[in-house]
């Protein structure tokens, strides 16, 4: 049976690692596919990478090094490899140095077993000590290496690869997605999953494994999503999926991936970030096209609960913060807001609570943990997620799949905007249910949302040149303040995060009310401010924003106003002013966000930053 899925996009003492793993097994040559597969997962980590490949002979060839896939391709001649079965890895280390020794794959002492791993083995120090006593030699400082030595040990005992893998993973505490190849069974990839994503791809002349669908979307759209506590044996013409504890065979429907791998290509844009910014009009359409019944069902659930908690982390925290303002305005109550990394330390949840998370990847450790914690405490869980088949998508009671298409740039833009739209839709539905807004207001708001794609289109097509010039002129500035009030405050915070992560420029997002409570002392030639101006309709907010701009100007500070076209625009007290097409308050924050995304993007290109893969970041943050 085949089901369809709308998926979107879609790593000293190394305790934790995040990364992408992939594998290909065929009766034909696989090396170029294997290298492509790991290149497609590079946004998951790009400190180092490597491959282990078997060509039917008695040896596994392992090549790895530090650097991006393209760099490692050259440094260790990956393209010279040939084989029929192989696994690969791209890594993002969270602790310790990035070294060739710590890059995956890792091999056993006899070189007969090679593995790649994504996750954290929390008891690795104990296991390592035990294995060392038994005479195993460790070449790296990773937690991963214990797994392969355990397998080697158990193989000596049992003479069975399957048995050795199972006995080894039973000793592991923590999270893992592991892929194993061995010349003992050269036409198989063994893999196992516990709390780290792993997916099998079923192709014509080959089968695949990957941390996500991007590993093999160029070759097949048929996938089997593995669950926790499962292992699989994958061959060129089949696979067998089993439960680790019971060893019982599992039959699971094949999921059909609906998007095309071309969606995950740059399509003529210099960077994915720019492409994804430009895709936002169509992403808004997709968010608005999501079935109203789904939104209404979740709205009813929210309406029934005594406590509503919104959660996310990084960008998605700011997304949910904006959602909080929308609920407050349109639904008539203020949900709690807790950053998912702080969730366990702050939130008291029970059966009368609904916890609603947003996540692009659906795999973020902090948010996943918050949802699990909520579930354990009896709360209802819900999530707005971009990646079909992801851990959060499978965990929650209520899922809204945002359908934003693959977001490849490590910096989130279009996925975040889509989540904001969906939270706005949800707030409007709850508002209607609670009679905080009338039917008439509700339909006016719906038609305002429908105007957003055209307005964004105008911003990206007509304002980019001006924003690029501002970014170039101000690219020497090392400190930025992004200021906003009301619903513009989360936009200011999200915009500051964009500037930090893509341009490596220090930026703080804060409520403009805070300016006079201390931060104003920083105003000087080295610091620029951005004010997110509300619409003129929001009179009180508008006046307050203007006075913040005046306060900075009075101290000779540079102020960039992000505002809406009006007759007054010329008189506004800004050093520079990005004037945007008019928009009603409901959608105004979204429009200003696009301008700020472009400001960060062009600052980063001027500073020649690594736009799609900024230093030290990874797309899917699957560790604590
Ligand atoms: C910023 C960014 C991160 C993510 C955060 C949550 O551009 O991408 O701050 O928003 O790591 O990730 P997801 O949305 O995958 O849960």
Coordinates of C-alpha atoms and ligand atoms in Angstrom, one line a residue:
X1 CA 0.0 0.0 0.0
X2 CA 1.3 3.4 -0.9
X3 CA 0.2 6.6 1.0
X4 CA 1.1 10.0 -0.1
X5 CA 2.9 12.6 2.0
X6 CA 3.5 16.3 1.4
X7 CA 6.9 16.6 2.6
X8 CA 8.9 19.6 2.8
X9 CA 12.4 19.7 3.3
X10 CA 13.2 19.0 4.0
X11 CA 26.2 17.9 12.7
X12 CA 38.6 16.6 22.6
X13 CA 35.7 14.5 23.9
X14 CA 32.9 14.5 21.5
X15 CA 29.8 13.7 23.5
X16 CA 27.2 14.9 21.2
X17 CA 26.9 15.1 17.5
X18 CA 24.3 16.1 15.0
X19 CA 24.6 15.2 11.4
X20 CA 23.2 13.6 8.3
X21 CA 23.6 9.9 7.5
X22 CA 22.9 8.2 4.2
X23 CA 23.5 4.9 2.5
X24 CA 23.0 3.3 -0.9
X25 CA 22.9 -0.4 -1.9
X26 CA 22.6 -1.6 -5.4
X27 CA 23.8 -4.2 -7.9
X28 CA 25.1 -1.2 -9.9
X29 CA 27.9 1.3 -9.1
X30 CA 26.8 3.6 -6.3
X31 CA 29.6 6.0 -5.5
X32 CA 28.3 9.1 -7.2
X33 CA 24.9 8.6 -5.7
X34 CA 26.4 8.1 -2.3
X35 CA 28.3 11.3 -2.6
X36 CA 25.3 13.2 -3.9
X37 CA 23.2 11.8 -1.0
X38 CA 25.5 13.2 1.6
X39 CA 25.8 16.5 -0.2
X40 CA 22.0 16.8 -0.1
X41 CA 22.1 16.4 3.6
X42 CA 24.9 19.0 4.2
X43 CA 22.6 21.5 5.8
X44 CA 22.4 19.0 8.7
X45 CA 26.1 19.6 9.4
X46 CA 29.2 20.5 7.5
X47 CA 32.3 20.2 9.8
X48 CA 33.5 17.0 8.2
X49 CA 32.3 14.1 6.2
X50 CA 33.2 10.6 5.0
X51 CA 32.1 7.5 3.3
X52 CA 32.5 3.7 3.7
X53 CA 32.1 1.7 0.5
X54 CA 32.3 -2.0 -0.3
X55 CA 33.0 -3.3 -3.8
X56 CA 32.4 -6.9 -3.3
X57 CA 35.9 -7.6 -2.1
X58 CA 36.8 -8.5 1.4
X59 CA 37.6 -4.9 2.4
X60 CA 35.6 -1.8 3.2
X61 CA 37.2 1.4 2.0
X62 CA 36.8 4.3 4.4
X63 CA 37.6 7.9 3.3
X64 CA 36.9 10.9 5.5
X65 CA 38.3 14.3 6.3
X66 CA 37.3 17.7 7.8
X67 CA 35.6 20.2 5.5
X68 CA 32.5 20.3 3.3
X69 CA 31.6 17.5 0.9
X70 CA 33.2 19.3 -2.0
X71 CA 36.4 19.9 0.0
X72 CA 36.6 16.3 1.2
X73 CA 35.9 15.1 -2.3
X74 CA 39.1 16.7 -3.3
X75 CA 41.2 16.1 -0.2
X76 CA 40.7 12.3 -0.1
X77 CA 39.6 11.7 -3.8
X78 CA 36.1 10.5 -3.0
X79 CA 35.2 10.4 -6.7
X80 CA 37.8 7.7 -7.3
X81 CA 35.8 5.3 -5.1
X82 CA 33.8 2.4 -6.6
X83 CA 31.4 0.1 -5.0
X84 CA 27.9 -1.4 -4.7
X85 CA 27.1 -0.8 -1.0
X86 CA 28.0 2.2 1.0
X87 CA 27.2 4.6 3.9
X88 CA 28.1 8.2 4.3
X89 CA 28.0 10.9 6.9
X90 CA 28.2 14.7 7.2
X91 CA 28.8 16.0 10.7
X92 CA 28.1 18.9 13.0
X93 CA 30.0 18.5 16.2
X94 CA 28.7 20.2 19.4
X95 CA 31.7 19.6 21.6
X96 CA 35.3 19.3 21.0
X97 CA 37.5 19.7 17.9
X98 CA 36.6 19.0 14.3
X99 CA 39.3 16.5 13.3
X100 CA 39.7 13.8 10.7
X101 CA 39.8 11.1 13.4
X102 CA 36.4 12.2 14.8
X103 CA 34.8 12.3 11.4
X104 CA 32.6 9.3 10.5
X105 CA 32.5 6.5 9.4
X106 CA 34.2 4.8 12.3
X107 CA 35.6 1.2 12.0
X108 CA 36.2 -1.7 14.3
X109 CA 39.7 -2.8 15.2
X110 CA 39.8 -5.5 12.5
X111 CA 38.3 -3.0 10.0
X112 CA 35.4 -5.4 9.2
X113 CA 32.7 -3.2 10.6
X114 CA 32.1 0.5 9.7
X115 CA 29.3 2.7 11.0
X116 CA 27.9 6.1 10.8
X117 CA 25.8 7.5 13.6
X118 CA 23.6 10.5 14.5
X119 CA 22.6 11.1 18.1
X120 CA 24.2 10.9 21.5
X121 CA 25.3 7.8 23.4
X122 CA 25.1 9.0 27.0
X123 CA 26.8 6.0 28.6
X124 CA 29.7 6.0 26.1
X125 CA 32.4 6.6 28.8
X126 CA 31.4 3.4 30.7
X127 CA 31.2 1.4 27.5
X128 CA 34.5 2.8 26.2
X129 CA 36.3 1.8 29.5
X130 CA 34.8 -1.7 29.3
X131 CA 35.8 -2.2 25.7
X132 CA 39.3 -0.8 26.3
X133 CA 39.8 -3.4 29.0
X134 CA 38.9 -6.0 26.5
X135 CA 41.7 -4.8 24.3
X136 CA 39.9 -2.5 21.8
X137 CA 41.8 0.4 20.5
X138 CA 40.0 3.7 20.0
X139 CA 41.1 6.1 17.3
X140 CA 38.6 8.9 17.9
X141 CA 37.2 10.8 20.9
X142 CA 33.6 10.3 19.7
X143 CA 30.8 8.5 21.5
X144 CA 30.0 6.8 18.2
X145 CA 33.1 4.6 18.2
X146 CA 31.9 2.5 21.1
X147 CA 29.1 1.2 18.9
X148 CA 31.3 -0.3 16.3
X149 CA 33.6 -1.9 18.8
X150 CA 30.6 -3.4 20.6
X151 CA 29.4 -4.9 17.3
X152 CA 32.8 -6.3 16.6
X153 CA 32.8 -7.9 20.1
X154 CA 29.4 -9.4 19.8
X155 CA 30.1 -10.7 16.3
X156 CA 33.1 -12.6 17.7
X157 CA 30.7 -14.2 20.2
X158 CA 27.8 -14.9 17.9
X159 CA 29.1 -15.0 14.3
X160 CA 25.9 -13.2 13.2
X161 CA 25.9 -9.5 12.1
X162 CA 22.2 -9.1 12.9
X163 CA 22.7 -10.6 16.4
X164 CA 25.8 -8.4 17.0
X165 CA 24.0 -5.2 16.0
X166 CA 21.0 -6.0 18.2
X167 CA 23.1 -6.9 21.2
X168 CA 25.2 -3.8 20.7
X169 CA 22.3 -1.4 20.5
X170 CA 20.7 -2.9 23.6
X171 CA 23.7 -1.7 25.5
X172 CA 23.3 1.9 24.3
X173 CA 21.7 4.6 26.3
X174 CA 20.7 7.8 24.5
X175 CA 19.7 8.5 20.9
X176 CA 20.9 6.9 17.8
X177 CA 20.4 6.4 14.1
X178 CA 23.1 4.0 13.1
X179 CA 24.0 2.6 9.7
X180 CA 26.4 -0.4 9.4
X181 CA 28.3 -2.0 6.5
X182 CA 30.5 -5.1 6.7
X183 CA 32.3 -7.3 4.1
X184 CA 30.8 -10.3 6.1
X185 CA 27.6 -9.4 4.3
X186 CA 28.7 -7.0 1.5
X187 CA 25.3 -6.6 -0.1
X188 CA 23.4 -5.2 3.0
X189 CA 23.1 -2.1 5.0
X190 CA 22.1 -2.7 8.6
X191 CA 20.5 0.3 10.4
X192 CA 18.7 1.0 13.7
X193 CA 16.8 3.9 15.1
X194 CA 16.2 5.3 18.6
X195 CA 15.2 8.9 18.8
X196 CA 17.2 10.1 15.8
X197 CA 15.5 10.2 12.4
X198 CA 16.1 7.4 9.8
X199 CA 14.2 6.8 6.6
X200 CA 14.5 4.0 4.0
X201 CA 14.1 4.9 0.3
X202 CA 12.9 2.3 -2.2
X203 CA 14.3 2.8 -5.7
X204 CA 14.3 0.8 -8.9
X205 CA 17.9 -0.5 -9.1
X206 CA 18.9 0.5 -5.6
X207 CA 17.6 1.1 -2.1
X208 CA 18.6 3.9 0.2
X209 CA 18.7 5.1 3.8
X210 CA 18.9 8.7 5.0
X211 CA 18.4 11.0 8.0
X212 CA 15.7 12.7 5.9
X213 CA 14.1 12.3 2.4
X214 CA 16.6 14.7 0.8
X215 CA 19.2 12.0 1.0
X216 CA 17.5 10.1 -1.9
X217 CA 14.7 12.3 -3.3
X218 CA 16.6 12.7 -6.5
X219 CA 16.4 8.9 -7.1
X220 CA 13.1 7.8 -5.5
X221 CA 9.9 9.2 -4.0
X222 CA 9.0 6.0 -2.2
X223 CA 9.9 5.9 1.5
X224 CA 9.4 4.0 4.7
X225 CA 9.8 6.1 7.8
X226 CA 11.4 4.1 10.6
X227 CA 10.1 4.4 14.2
X228 CA 12.0 4.3 17.5
X229 CA 13.2 0.9 18.6
X230 CA 13.3 -0.5 15.0
X231 CA 16.1 -1.9 12.9
X232 CA 16.3 -2.7 9.2
X233 CA 18.3 -4.8 6.8
X234 CA 18.4 -3.1 3.4
X235 CA 19.5 -4.8 0.2
X236 CA 19.4 -3.8 -3.5
X237 CA 16.0 -5.4 -4.0
X238 CA 14.3 -5.3 -0.7
X239 CA 14.3 -4.5 3.0
X240 CA 13.3 -6.1 6.2
X241 CA 12.0 -3.9 9.1
X242 CA 11.9 -5.3 12.6
X243 CA 11.3 -4.3 16.2
X244 CA 14.5 -4.3 18.2
X245 CA 12.9 -5.8 21.3
X246 CA 10.6 -8.4 19.8
X247 CA 12.5 -8.9 16.6
X248 CA 9.1 -9.2 14.9
X249 CA 8.9 -8.2 11.2
X250 CA 7.0 -4.9 10.7
X251 CA 4.9 -4.1 7.7
X252 CA 4.5 -0.4 7.1
X253 CA 2.8 1.4 4.1
X254 CA 5.2 3.1 1.7
X255 CA 4.9 6.9 1.8
X256 CA 5.0 8.7 -1.5
X257 CA 6.9 11.9 -1.4
X258 CA 4.9 14.5 -3.4
X259 CA 7.5 17.1 -4.0
X260 CA 10.1 17.1 -6.7
X261 CA 13.9 17.1 -6.0
X262 CA 14.0 20.2 -8.3
X263 CA 12.3 22.1 -5.5
X264 CA 15.4 21.6 -3.5
X265 CA 17.6 23.1 -6.1
X266 CA 18.7 26.7 -6.3
X267 CA 16.9 27.4 -9.6
X268 CA 19.1 30.2 -10.8
X269 CA 19.3 32.1 -7.4
X270 CA 22.8 32.6 -6.0
X271 CA 21.8 31.3 -2.6
X272 CA 19.0 29.1 -1.2
X273 CA 18.3 31.9 1.3
X274 CA 17.4 34.3 -1.5
X275 CA 15.4 31.7 -3.3
X276 CA 13.4 30.9 -0.2
X277 CA 12.8 34.6 0.5
X278 CA 11.4 34.9 -3.0
X279 CA 9.3 31.8 -2.6
X280 CA 7.3 33.4 0.2
X281 CA 4.3 34.5 -1.8
X282 CA 3.7 30.9 -2.9
X283 CA 4.4 29.7 0.6
X284 CA 1.7 32.0 2.0
X285 CA -0.7 30.6 -0.6
X286 CA 0.1 27.1 0.6
X287 CA -0.5 28.1 4.2
X288 CA -3.8 29.7 3.3
X289 CA -4.8 26.7 1.3
X290 CA -4.5 24.3 4.2
X291 CA -8.0 22.9 4.8
X292 CA -10.0 25.1 7.1
X293 CA -11.4 22.1 8.9
X294 CA -8.0 21.2 10.2
X295 CA -7.5 24.7 11.6
X296 CA -11.0 24.6 13.1
X297 CA -10.5 21.2 14.7
X298 CA -7.4 22.5 16.4
X299 CA -9.2 25.7 17.3
X300 CA -12.0 23.7 19.0
X301 CA -9.4 21.7 21.0
X302 CA -7.7 25.0 22.1
X303 CA -11.1 26.4 23.0
X304 CA -11.8 23.4 25.3
X305 CA -8.6 23.7 27.3
X306 CA -8.1 25.7 30.4
X307 CA -4.4 26.4 29.6
X308 CA -2.8 26.9 26.2
X309 CA 1.0 26.9 25.9
X310 CA 2.8 27.9 22.8
X311 CA 6.4 26.8 22.3
X312 CA 9.4 26.7 20.0
X313 CA 13.0 27.6 20.0
X314 CA 15.2 30.1 18.1
X315 CA 13.2 31.4 15.2
X316 CA 10.2 29.3 16.1
X317 CA 10.1 30.8 19.6
X318 CA 9.7 34.2 17.9
X319 CA 7.1 32.7 15.6
X320 CA 5.1 31.5 18.6
X321 CA 5.6 34.9 20.4
X322 CA 4.0 36.6 17.4
X323 CA 1.3 34.0 17.7
X324 CA 0.8 35.0 21.3
X325 CA 0.1 38.6 20.2
X326 CA -2.4 37.3 17.6
X327 CA -4.2 35.2 20.1
X328 CA -4.4 38.1 22.5
X329 CA -5.8 40.4 19.8
X330 CA -8.1 38.2 17.8
X331 CA -8.9 35.2 20.1
X332 CA -9.4 37.3 23.2
X333 CA -7.0 35.6 25.5
X334 CA -3.2 35.4 26.0
X335 CA -1.7 31.9 25.8
X336 CA 1.4 31.1 27.8
X337 CA 4.6 31.2 25.9
X338 CA 7.6 29.2 26.9
X339 CA 10.8 28.6 24.9
X340 CA 11.0 24.9 24.4
X341 CA 14.6 24.7 25.8
X342 CA 13.2 26.0 29.1
X343 CA 9.9 24.1 28.9
X344 CA 10.6 21.5 31.6
X345 CA 11.9 24.1 34.0
X346 CA 9.0 26.5 33.7
X347 CA 5.8 24.9 32.5
X348 CA 3.2 23.2 34.7
X349 CA 1.0 21.2 32.3
X350 CA -1.8 18.7 32.9
X351 CA -4.8 17.2 31.2
X352 CA -6.5 20.6 30.9
X353 CA -3.5 22.0 28.9
X354 CA -2.8 22.0 25.2
X355 CA 0.8 22.6 24.1
X356 CA 1.2 23.9 20.6
X357 CA 4.7 23.8 19.1
X358 CA 6.1 25.1 15.8
X359 CA 9.0 23.5 14.1
X360 CA 10.4 23.5 10.6
X361 CA 12.3 20.2 10.9
X362 CA 10.0 18.5 13.3
X363 CA 13.2 17.0 14.9
X364 CA 14.5 19.8 17.1
X365 CA 15.6 18.2 20.4
X366 CA 14.3 21.0 22.7
X367 CA 10.9 21.2 21.1
X368 CA 10.5 17.4 20.8
X369 CA 11.5 17.1 24.5
X370 CA 8.9 19.8 25.5
X371 CA 6.2 17.9 23.6
X372 CA 7.2 14.6 25.1
X373 CA 7.2 16.2 28.6
X374 CA 3.8 17.6 27.9
X375 CA 2.5 14.2 26.8
X376 CA 3.9 12.5 29.8
X377 CA 2.1 15.0 32.0
X378 CA -1.2 14.3 30.4
X379 CA -1.4 17.4 28.2
X380 CA -2.8 17.4 24.7
X381 CA -0.1 18.1 22.1
X382 CA -0.2 19.9 18.8
X383 CA 2.4 21.1 16.3
X384 CA 2.8 23.1 13.1
X385 CA 5.5 21.2 11.3
X386 CA 7.1 21.4 7.8
X387 CA 8.6 18.0 7.5
X388 CA 6.2 15.1 7.0
X389 CA 7.2 11.9 8.8
X390 CA 9.3 13.8 11.3
X391 CA 9.4 12.9 14.9
X392 CA 7.1 15.7 16.0
X393 CA 4.7 15.0 13.1
X394 CA 4.3 11.5 14.4
X395 CA 4.2 12.3 18.1
X396 CA 1.5 15.0 18.4
X397 CA -2.2 14.6 18.8
X398 CA -3.0 17.4 16.4
X399 CA -0.7 18.0 13.4
X400 CA -0.8 20.8 10.9
X401 CA 1.6 20.2 8.1
X402 CA 2.5 23.6 6.7
X403 CA 3.5 22.4 3.2
X404 CA 6.2 25.1 2.7
X405 CA 8.4 23.0 0.5
X406 CA 12.0 22.2 1.2
X407 CA 13.8 24.8 3.2
X408 CA 17.5 24.1 2.4
X409 CA 19.2 27.3 3.7
X410 CA 20.1 26.7 7.4
X411 CA 18.5 30.1 8.1
X412 CA 14.8 29.8 8.4
X413 CA 12.7 32.3 6.4
X414 CA 9.8 30.9 4.4
X415 CA 9.0 28.1 6.9
X416 CA 8.8 30.7 9.7
X417 CA 6.5 33.0 7.8
X418 CA 4.2 30.1 6.9
X419 CA 4.0 29.2 10.6
X420 CA 3.1 32.8 11.5
X421 CA 0.3 32.7 9.0
X422 CA -1.0 29.5 10.4
X423 CA -1.0 30.8 13.9
X424 CA -2.8 33.9 12.7
X425 CA -5.4 31.7 11.0
X426 CA -5.7 29.7 14.2
X427 CA -6.1 32.8 16.4
X428 CA -8.9 34.0 14.1
X429 CA -10.7 30.7 14.2
X430 CA -10.6 30.6 18.0
X431 CA -11.7 34.2 18.1
X432 CA -14.7 33.4 16.0
X433 CA -15.5 30.4 18.2
X434 CA -15.3 32.5 21.3
X435 CA -17.2 35.4 19.7
X436 CA -14.3 37.7 20.2
X437 CA -14.6 38.7 16.6
X438 CA -17.7 38.8 14.4
X439 CA -18.2 36.7 11.3
X440 CA -17.9 39.9 9.3
X441 CA -14.5 40.8 10.9
X442 CA -13.4 37.2 10.4
X443 CA -14.1 37.3 6.6
X444 CA -12.4 40.7 6.3
X445 CA -9.3 39.3 8.0
X446 CA -9.4 36.3 5.7
X447 CA -9.4 38.5 2.6
X448 CA -6.6 40.6 4.1
X449 CA -4.5 37.4 4.5
X450 CA -5.2 36.7 0.8
X451 CA -3.6 40.0 -0.2
X452 CA -0.3 39.1 1.5
X453 CA 1.3 37.2 -1.4
X454 CA 1.0 40.2 -3.8
X455 CA 2.4 42.6 -1.2
X456 CA 5.3 40.3 -0.5
X457 CA 5.9 40.0 -4.2
X458 CA 6.2 43.8 -4.5
X459 CA 8.6 44.0 -1.5
X460 CA 11.0 41.4 -2.9
X461 CA 10.8 42.7 -6.5
X462 CA 10.7 46.4 -5.9
X463 CA 12.5 47.0 -2.6
X464 CA 15.4 44.7 -2.8
X465 CA 17.6 47.2 -4.7
X466 CA 17.1 49.9 -2.1
X467 CA 17.6 47.4 0.8
X468 CA 20.8 46.1 -0.9
X469 CA 22.2 49.7 -1.0
X470 CA 21.4 50.3 2.7
X471 CA 23.0 47.0 3.6
X472 CA 26.1 47.9 1.6
X473 CA 26.4 51.3 3.1
X474 CA 26.0 50.1 6.6
X475 CA 28.0 46.8 6.3
X476 CA 30.8 48.3 8.5
X477 CA 28.5 48.5 11.5
X478 CA 29.1 45.7 14.1
X479 CA 26.1 46.3 16.4
X480 CA 22.4 46.6 15.6
X481 CA 19.4 47.2 17.7
X482 CA 16.1 45.9 16.3
X483 CA 13.2 47.6 18.0
X484 CA 9.5 46.9 17.9
X485 CA 6.4 47.2 20.1
X486 CA 3.3 45.0 20.3
X487 CA 3.2 42.5 17.4
X488 CA 6.3 44.2 15.9
X489 CA 8.4 43.2 18.9
X490 CA 8.7 39.4 18.0
X491 CA 9.5 40.6 14.4
X492 CA 12.3 42.7 15.8
X493 CA 13.7 39.7 17.7
X494 CA 13.4 37.4 14.7
X495 CA 15.1 40.0 12.5
X496 CA 18.0 40.4 15.0
X497 CA 18.5 36.6 14.9
X498 CA 18.6 36.7 11.1
X499 CA 21.4 39.4 11.3
X500 CA 23.4 37.4 13.8
X501 CA 23.2 34.0 12.2
X502 CA 23.8 34.9 8.5
X503 CA 25.9 38.1 8.7
X504 CA 27.8 37.3 12.0
X505 CA 26.9 40.8 13.1
X506 CA 25.9 41.4 16.7
X507 CA 22.2 42.3 16.9
X508 CA 19.7 42.6 19.6
X509 CA 15.9 42.5 19.2
X510 CA 14.0 44.2 22.0
X511 CA 10.8 46.0 22.8
X512 CA 11.4 49.7 22.0
X513 CA 10.0 50.5 25.4
X514 CA 13.3 49.1 26.9
X515 CA 15.4 51.7 25.1
X516 CA 15.0 54.3 27.7
X517 CA 15.5 51.8 30.5
X518 CA 19.1 51.3 29.9
X519 CA 20.0 50.4 26.3
X520 CA 19.9 54.0 25.1
X521 CA 23.4 54.3 26.7
X522 CA 24.8 52.3 23.9
X523 CA 23.8 54.7 21.1
X524 CA 27.0 55.8 19.3
X525 CA 28.7 55.6 15.9
X526 CA 29.2 51.9 16.2
X527 CA 25.6 51.0 16.7
X528 CA 22.7 51.2 14.3
X529 CA 19.0 51.0 15.2
X530 CA 16.1 49.6 13.2
X531 CA 12.6 50.7 14.1
X532 CA 9.7 48.5 12.9
X533 CA 7.0 51.1 12.4
X534 CA 3.4 50.0 13.0
X535 CA 0.7 51.1 10.5
X536 CA -0.8 54.5 10.9
X537 CA -4.0 52.8 12.0
X538 CA -2.3 51.5 15.1
X539 CA -2.2 55.0 16.5
X540 CA -0.8 54.5 20.0
X541 CA 1.9 52.0 18.8
X542 CA 2.7 54.3 15.9
X543 CA 3.3 57.4 18.2
X544 CA 5.4 55.3 20.6
X545 CA 7.6 54.0 17.8
X546 CA 8.1 57.5 16.5
X547 CA 9.2 58.7 19.9
X548 CA 11.7 55.9 20.1
X549 CA 13.1 57.0 16.8
X550 CA 13.3 60.6 18.0
X551 CA 15.1 59.5 21.2
X552 CA 17.8 57.8 19.1
X553 CA 18.1 60.7 16.7
X554 CA 18.5 63.1 19.6
X555 CA 21.7 61.3 20.5
X556 CA 22.9 61.4 16.9
X557 CA 22.3 57.7 16.4
X558 CA 21.6 56.1 13.0
X559 CA 18.0 54.9 12.7
X560 CA 16.6 52.8 9.9
X561 CA 12.9 52.9 9.7
X562 CA 11.0 50.0 8.2
X563 CA 7.6 51.6 7.5
X564 CA 4.6 51.7 5.2
X565 CA 4.2 54.2 2.3
X566 CA 2.4 57.3 3.4
X567 CA 2.4 61.1 2.9
X568 CA 4.0 61.5 6.2
X569 CA 7.0 59.2 5.2
X570 CA 9.2 62.2 4.3
X571 CA 8.8 63.8 7.6
X572 CA 9.7 60.8 9.7
X573 CA 12.8 61.1 11.8
X574 CA 14.9 58.3 10.2
X575 CA 18.4 58.3 8.8
X576 CA 17.2 55.8 6.2
X577 CA 13.8 54.6 5.5
X578 CA 12.5 51.4 3.8
X579 CA 9.1 52.3 2.7
X580 CA 6.8 49.3 2.1
X581 CA 3.5 48.9 0.3
X582 CA 0.6 49.6 2.6
X583 CA -0.8 46.7 4.6
X584 CA -3.5 46.3 7.3
X585 CA -2.3 45.6 10.8
X586 CA -3.1 41.9 10.6
X587 CA -0.5 41.3 7.9
X588 CA 1.8 44.3 8.5
X589 CA 4.3 42.5 10.7
X590 CA 4.8 39.8 8.0
X591 CA 5.5 42.4 5.4
X592 CA 8.2 44.1 7.5
X593 CA 9.7 40.8 8.3
X594 CA 10.5 40.3 4.6
X595 CA 12.3 43.6 4.5
X596 CA 14.4 42.6 7.5
X597 CA 15.2 39.2 6.0
X598 CA 16.5 41.0 2.9
X599 CA 18.6 43.5 5.0
X600 CA 20.3 40.5 6.7
X601 CA 20.8 38.7 3.5
X602 CA 22.4 41.7 1.7
X603 CA 24.5 42.6 4.7
X604 CA 25.8 39.0 4.7
X605 CA 26.5 38.9 1.0
X606 CA 28.4 42.3 1.3
X607 CA 30.5 40.7 4.1
X608 CA 31.0 37.6 1.9
X609 CA 29.5 35.3 4.5
X610 CA 28.7 31.6 3.9
X611 CA 25.0 32.4 3.3
X612 CA 23.4 29.0 3.2
X613 CA 25.7 27.3 5.7
X614 CA 26.8 29.8 8.2
X615 CA 29.6 28.9 10.5
X616 CA 28.8 26.7 13.5
X617 CA 25.1 26.2 12.6
X618 CA 23.1 23.2 11.4
X619 CA 19.6 23.0 10.1
X620 CA 18.3 20.2 12.3
X621 CA 19.3 20.7 16.0
X622 CA 18.8 17.2 17.3
X623 CA 20.8 17.4 20.5
X624 CA 20.3 19.1 23.9
Ligands
LIG1 C1 17.0 30.3 12.7 C2 16.8 28.9 12.8 C3 16.7 28.2 14.1 C4 15.5 27.3 14.2 C5 15.5 26.5 15.5 C6 14.3 25.6 15.5 O1 17.0 30.7 11.4 O2 16.6 28.2 11.8 O3 16.7 29.2 15.2 O4 14.4 28.0 14.0 O5 16.6 25.7 15.6 O6 14.3 24.7 14.4 P1 13.0 23.9 13.9 O7 12.1 25.0 13.3 O8 13.5 23.0 12.9 O9 12.4 23.3 15.1

